[in-house]
Amino acid sequence: MKYKALLVDIDNTLYDYNFSHTIAKKKVIEFCKNQFNIDETIISKAYDTARIKVHIELSETAASHNRLLYFQKMCEILNINPLQESFKLYNLYWDNFLENITPFDGVYELLKKYKNNICLVTDLTAHIQYRKIERLKLFEYCQILVTSEEVGKEKPHPYIFL
């Protein structure tokens, strides 16, 4: 069967999301530990709690993945000024995340094969996905991106594929 085009996810399809996330989260925890003298376990638990709360409150939306919202709630839980620290933590997280993105073996061979016949279909906010696209140089192979933020629904909802 010959395919005309591919719909391709970014996270955990083109690279190992968990690897980059673990490093980035660890950097945030280390920063908070050193800056605010809070135990790592407490910081990690606050992050996980904040993430769950954001997912519940913003269920099935791209904003439910927004790390800025996670860090804002995390700061609130830890009694740290969120207006002063949330954006710093957000940038620290994403800078470390992007620095550690490594594509899976064979990704570029597949992308070359279907060059300009690939649509990236992904959850999360467009801003961060564009940063990943730039870091991975996906714009050399793809011209179209559809995000859950743009569509208003997350995968596997049919809207994002239409």
XYZ file of N, CA and C in Angstrom:
486
model
N 0.842 -1.186 0.000
C 0.000 0.000 0.000
C 0.880 1.240 0.000
N 0.597 2.169 -0.854
C 1.352 3.419 -0.929
C 0.567 4.501 -0.196
N 1.270 5.209 0.674
C 0.653 6.268 1.445
C 0.925 7.611 0.778
N -0.074 8.487 0.829
C 0.087 9.831 0.276
C 0.723 10.765 1.291
N 0.423 10.527 2.563
C 0.935 11.391 3.614
C 0.871 10.665 4.947
N 1.578 11.223 5.919
C 1.585 10.656 7.260
C 1.134 11.698 8.263
N 0.383 11.240 9.251
C 0.090 12.037 10.433
C 1.027 11.520 11.518
N 1.841 12.406 12.059
C 2.874 11.982 12.996
C 2.790 12.808 14.283
N 2.791 12.117 15.406
C 2.886 12.779 16.705
C 4.343 13.158 16.940
N 4.588 14.071 17.853
C 5.957 14.487 18.157
C 6.475 13.755 19.396
N 5.771 13.909 20.510
C 6.235 13.405 21.797
C 6.118 11.887 21.885
N 7.221 11.256 22.260
C 7.323 9.798 22.376
C 7.121 9.074 21.056
N 7.151 9.804 19.957
C 7.124 9.206 18.625
C 8.426 9.518 17.906
N 8.826 10.785 17.965
C 10.059 11.200 17.308
C 11.245 11.238 18.272
N 10.970 11.331 19.549
C 12.014 11.359 20.581
C 11.428 10.827 21.886
N 12.318 10.538 22.842
C 11.914 10.003 24.140
C 11.546 11.148 25.077
N 10.250 11.403 25.196
C 9.749 12.481 26.052
C 10.199 12.294 27.502
N 10.069 11.081 28.009
C 10.340 10.829 29.429
C 11.790 11.135 29.804
N 12.726 10.874 28.911
C 14.130 11.167 29.165
C 14.321 12.671 29.383
N 13.829 13.476 28.463
C 13.977 14.932 28.561
C 13.220 15.486 29.762
N 12.021 14.975 29.982
C 11.199 15.433 31.109
C 11.883 15.162 32.443
N 12.438 13.977 32.604
C 13.085 13.611 33.870
C 14.241 14.554 34.180
N 15.049 14.856 33.189
C 16.175 15.773 33.389
C 15.671 17.175 33.740
N 14.694 17.658 32.979
C 14.169 19.014 33.193
C 13.518 19.151 34.565
N 12.731 18.164 34.945
C 12.072 18.201 36.255
C 13.111 18.176 37.374
N 14.147 17.374 37.204
C 15.208 17.298 38.214
C 15.897 18.650 38.380
N 16.118 19.364 37.285
C 16.752 20.695 37.353
C 15.874 21.671 38.130
N 14.563 21.593 37.913
C 13.635 22.465 38.638
C 13.658 22.132 40.123
N 13.641 20.863 40.438
C 13.659 20.438 41.840
C 14.954 20.874 42.517
N 16.077 20.704 41.833
C 17.368 21.146 42.390
C 17.376 22.654 42.625
N 16.863 23.407 41.674
C 16.802 24.859 41.821
C 15.973 25.243 43.050
N 14.802 24.653 43.178
C 13.917 24.969 44.309
C 14.538 24.561 45.635
N 15.183 23.419 45.639
C 15.859 22.955 46.854
C 16.915 23.966 47.283
N 17.741 24.399 46.350
C 18.828 25.327 46.659
C 18.329 26.741 46.937
N 17.335 27.178 46.191
C 16.844 28.550 46.302
C 15.961 28.764 47.535
N 15.139 27.751 47.845
C 14.134 27.927 48.896
C 14.321 26.995 50.086
N 15.365 26.179 50.037
C 15.683 25.262 51.130
C 14.505 24.351 51.479
N 13.968 23.733 50.437
C 12.840 22.808 50.596
C 13.317 21.419 50.178
N 12.894 20.419 50.908
C 13.269 19.039 50.623
C 12.789 18.616 49.229
N 13.631 17.875 48.516
C 13.327 17.428 47.152
C 12.026 16.634 47.068
N 11.782 15.803 48.065
C 10.568 14.981 48.068
C 9.322 15.853 48.143
N 9.378 16.888 48.936
C 8.238 17.815 49.078
C 8.013 18.570 47.770
N 9.094 18.994 47.134
C 8.987 19.707 45.861
C 8.395 18.796 44.789
N 8.907 17.598 44.704
C 8.418 16.637 43.706
C 6.937 16.323 43.915
N 6.559 16.134 45.170
C 5.146 15.853 45.479
C 4.270 17.064 45.130
N 4.753 18.275 45.395
C 4.004 19.492 45.057
C 3.835 19.604 43.543
N 4.876 19.285 42.793
C 4.789 19.312 41.333
C 3.734 18.307 40.852
N 3.818 17.091 41.356
C 2.872 16.041 40.933
C 1.435 16.424 41.296
N 1.242 16.985 42.475
C -0.093 17.424 42.891
C -0.599 18.546 41.997
N 0.277 19.503 41.705
C -0.096 20.629 40.839
C -0.477 20.124 39.448
N 0.302 19.199 38.926
C 0.027 18.623 37.599
C -1.350 17.958 37.575
N -1.642 17.182 38.574
C -2.932 16.493 38.648
C -4.072 17.511 38.728
N -3.911 18.537 39.565
C -4.951 19.563 39.692
C -5.206 20.267 38.362
N -4.143 20.636 37.669
C -4.301 21.315 36.371
C -4.991 20.389 35.380
N -4.611 19.118 35.363
C -5.254 18.161 34.454
C -6.738 18.003 34.756
N -7.091 17.986 36.018
C -8.505 17.864 36.392
C -9.269 19.132 36.021
N -8.710 20.276 36.382
C -9.396 21.554 36.149
C -9.525 21.894 34.662
N -8.558 21.485 33.865
C -8.540 21.847 32.443
C -8.597 20.607 31.552
N -9.286 19.616 32.025
C -9.381 18.325 31.355
C -9.637 18.455 29.854
N -8.879 17.664 29.098
C -9.033 17.545 27.643
C -8.759 18.841 26.881
N -7.923 19.696 27.444
C -7.506 20.904 26.734
C -5.982 20.938 26.672
N -5.448 21.668 25.704
C -3.994 21.813 25.593
C -3.429 22.470 26.847
N -4.186 23.381 27.434
C -3.716 24.085 28.632
C -3.485 23.123 29.798
N -4.090 21.954 29.759
C -3.885 20.984 30.837
C -2.450 20.464 30.863
N -1.672 20.740 29.817
C -0.264 20.328 29.753
C 0.687 21.497 29.976
N 0.163 22.670 30.246
C 0.986 23.873 30.329
C 1.822 23.877 31.604
N 3.135 23.754 31.446
C 4.029 23.696 32.592
C 3.998 24.989 33.404
N 3.720 26.115 32.787
C 3.618 27.358 33.546
C 2.517 27.244 34.592
N 1.402 26.641 34.217
C 0.311 26.433 35.170
C 0.708 25.432 36.251
N 1.449 24.394 35.869
C 1.939 23.428 36.868
C 2.815 24.145 37.895
N 3.746 24.967 37.395
C 4.681 25.629 38.310
C 3.997 26.702 39.137
N 2.995 27.339 38.578
C 2.230 28.317 39.355
C 1.560 27.627 40.535
N 0.872 26.525 40.271
C 0.207 25.790 41.351
C 1.223 25.190 42.322
N 2.333 24.705 41.786
C 3.376 24.143 42.642
C 3.888 25.206 43.614
N 4.125 26.404 43.104
C 4.579 27.503 43.969
C 3.537 27.829 45.030
N 2.282 27.830 44.642
C 1.211 28.087 45.606
C 1.228 27.037 46.713
N 1.378 25.771 46.321
C 1.419 24.676 47.295
C 2.613 24.840 48.236
N 3.751 25.261 47.697
C 4.982 25.393 48.480
C 5.098 26.742 49.192
N 4.083 27.574 49.012
C 4.074 28.913 49.618
C 5.258 29.774 49.134
N 5.500 29.666 47.828
C 6.510 30.476 47.140
C 5.738 31.443 46.253
N 6.196 32.672 46.139
C 5.501 33.670 45.333
C 5.426 33.217 43.865
N 4.245 32.819 43.398
C 4.136 32.310 42.028
C 4.399 33.370 40.959
N 4.067 34.616 41.251
C 4.308 35.670 40.263
C 5.800 35.922 40.074
N 6.550 35.676 41.116
C 7.985 35.910 41.049
C 8.745 34.706 40.490
N 8.255 33.487 40.744
C 9.055 32.299 40.448
C 8.528 31.387 39.339
N 7.238 31.387 39.072
C 6.664 30.420 38.130
C 7.287 30.483 36.744
N 7.443 31.691 36.220
C 7.979 31.849 34.872
C 9.455 31.440 34.811
N 10.197 31.702 35.889
C 11.601 31.254 35.951
C 11.668 29.732 35.879
N 10.803 29.082 36.666
C 10.789 27.620 36.692
C 10.367 27.054 35.344
N 9.399 27.693 34.732
C 8.925 27.289 33.401
C 10.068 27.329 32.390
N 10.797 28.436 32.369
C 11.912 28.574 31.426
C 13.054 27.618 31.753
N 13.335 27.440 33.039
C 14.362 26.484 33.446
C 14.002 25.085 32.966
N 12.739 24.718 33.167
C 12.271 23.399 32.743
C 12.437 23.232 31.234
N 11.867 24.145 30.447
C 11.872 23.959 28.993
C 13.254 24.111 28.387
N 14.073 24.980 28.926
C 15.439 25.099 28.401
C 16.203 23.788 28.587
N 16.064 23.176 29.745
C 16.726 21.889 29.991
C 16.090 20.760 29.204
N 14.774 20.793 29.088
C 14.066 19.782 28.311
C 14.571 19.791 26.870
N 14.542 20.955 26.254
C 14.923 21.073 24.840
C 16.403 20.761 24.619
N 17.221 21.114 25.577
C 18.650 20.827 25.472
C 18.908 19.321 25.425
N 18.008 18.546 25.987
C 18.204 17.102 26.099
C 17.342 16.271 25.154
N 16.665 16.918 24.232
C 15.896 16.168 23.236
C 16.860 15.482 22.266
N 16.656 14.199 22.084
C 17.428 13.430 21.115
C 16.455 12.586 20.302
N 16.468 12.733 18.987
C 15.532 11.948 18.183
C 15.841 10.448 18.266
N 14.803 9.652 18.137
C 14.983 8.204 18.070
C 15.775 7.846 16.819
N 16.467 6.731 16.881
C 17.172 6.227 15.700
C 16.180 6.012 14.570
N 16.564 6.389 13.370
C 15.746 6.150 12.190
C 14.715 7.224 11.904
N 14.546 8.182 12.804
C 13.520 9.220 12.624
C 13.760 10.013 11.341
N 14.990 10.462 11.139
C 15.240 11.327 9.987
C 15.137 10.559 8.664
N 15.444 9.271 8.685
C 15.277 8.461 7.476
C 13.800 8.397 7.086
N 12.934 8.189 8.084
C 11.493 8.160 7.821
C 11.015 9.533 7.333
N 11.467 10.588 7.999
C 11.048 11.937 7.612
C 11.510 12.275 6.193
N 12.711 11.857 5.839
C 13.215 12.093 4.472
C 12.347 11.371 3.446
N 11.951 10.165 3.779
C 11.152 9.346 2.851
C 9.815 10.026 2.524
N 9.218 10.671 3.512
C 7.903 11.292 3.326
C 7.981 12.831 3.367
N 9.145 13.360 3.083
C 9.386 14.804 3.161
C 8.265 15.606 2.508
N 7.781 16.602 3.267
C 6.707 17.509 2.850
C 5.365 16.815 2.622
N 5.248 15.574 3.057
C 3.970 14.856 3.054
C 3.649 14.377 4.467
N 4.074 15.170 5.433
C 3.895 14.835 6.839
C 3.160 15.980 7.520
N 2.157 15.611 8.287
C 1.462 16.575 9.147
C 1.721 16.159 10.584
N 2.295 17.055 11.354
C 2.506 16.796 12.773
C 1.198 17.060 13.511
N 0.731 16.070 14.254
C -0.530 16.159 15.002
C -0.190 15.876 16.453
N -0.390 16.888 17.315
C 0.156 16.755 18.657
C -0.653 17.507 19.711
N -0.603 17.003 20.918
C -1.184 17.700 22.060
C -0.151 18.701 22.571
N -0.532 19.443 23.579
C 0.301 20.450 24.220
C 0.124 21.784 23.512
N 0.796 22.803 24.021
C 0.634 24.149 23.470
C 1.497 24.316 22.220
N 1.011 25.116 21.305
C 1.716 25.340 20.046
C 3.104 25.929 20.290
N 3.209 26.864 21.218
C 4.488 27.519 21.495
C 5.590 26.504 21.783
N 5.326 25.569 22.644
C 6.336 24.578 23.010
C 6.577 23.607 21.862
N 5.528 23.220 21.162
C 5.730 22.301 20.043
C 6.570 22.955 18.944
N 6.383 24.245 18.730
C 7.220 24.952 17.752
C 8.679 24.970 18.201
N 8.906 25.113 19.483
C 10.285 25.076 19.985
C 10.900 23.694 19.767
N 10.113 22.640 19.964
C 10.610 21.281 19.711
C 10.890 21.086 18.223
N 9.993 21.577 17.387
C 10.173 21.470 15.938
C 11.473 22.153 15.513
N 11.725 23.319 16.064
C 12.959 24.036 15.745
C 14.182 23.252 16.231
N 14.133 22.765 17.456
C 15.259 22.026 18.036
C 15.566 20.760 17.242
N 14.512 20.055 16.807
C 14.683 18.808 16.055
C 14.819 19.044 14.549
N 14.707 20.300 14.127
C 14.788 20.679 12.712
C 13.736 19.963 11.851
N 12.548 19.806 12.417
C 11.469 19.120 11.705
C 10.928 19.943 10.553
N 11.120 21.253 10.582
C 10.637 22.124 9.507
C 11.299 21.782 8.175
N 12.409 21.056 8.206
C 13.054 20.629 6.969
C 12.261 19.522 6.273
N 11.365 18.865 7.009
C 10.630 17.717 6.486
C 9.119 17.904 6.483
N 8.634 18.805 7.307
C 7.198 18.986 7.509
C 6.831 20.457 7.329
N 5.640 20.689 6.835
C 5.176 22.060 6.677
C 3.885 22.341 7.436
N 3.292 21.298 8.002
C 1.985 21.461 8.641
C 2.028 20.914 10.065
N 1.462 21.705 10.988
C 1.332 21.309 12.382
C -0.102 21.558 12.816
N -0.690 20.583 13.475
C -2.001 20.743 14.094
C -1.830 20.398 15.565
N -2.185 21.359 16.431
C -2.062 21.121 17.872
C -3.445 21.064 18.511
N -3.499 20.423 19.659
C -4.751 20.372 20.412
C -5.157 21.773 20.850
N -4.186 22.651 21.045
C -4.492 24.032 21.408
C -5.281 24.712 20.286
N -4.855 24.495 19.072
C -5.498 25.094 17.903
C -6.903 24.538 17.683
N -7.057 23.243 17.874
C -8.318 22.557 17.583
C -9.307 22.658 18.736
N -8.786 22.751 19.953
C -9.655 22.805 21.121
C -9.998 21.439 21.685
N -9.418 20.395 21.124
C -9.629 19.023 21.601
C -8.314 18.270 21.529
N -8.133 17.330 22.442
C -6.934 16.516 22.443
C -7.153 15.211 21.707
N -6.045 14.613 21.282
C -6.116 13.275 20.705
C -6.674 12.334 21.776
N -7.442 11.411 21.479
C -7.779 10.918 20.148
C -9.076 11.498 19.558
N -9.515 12.649 20.049
C -10.747 13.246 19.511
C -10.615 13.429 18.000
N -11.666 13.111 17.249
C -11.582 13.188 15.781
C -11.276 14.588 15.227
N -11.659 15.648 15.933
C -11.434 17.010 15.425
C -9.980 17.253 15.054
N -9.071 16.779 15.885
C -7.661 17.063 15.654
C -7.159 16.394 14.359
N -7.812 15.312 13.948
C -7.402 14.607 12.727
C -8.119 15.140 11.489
N -9.192 15.866 11.686
C -9.922 16.399 10.543
C -9.354 17.736 10.092
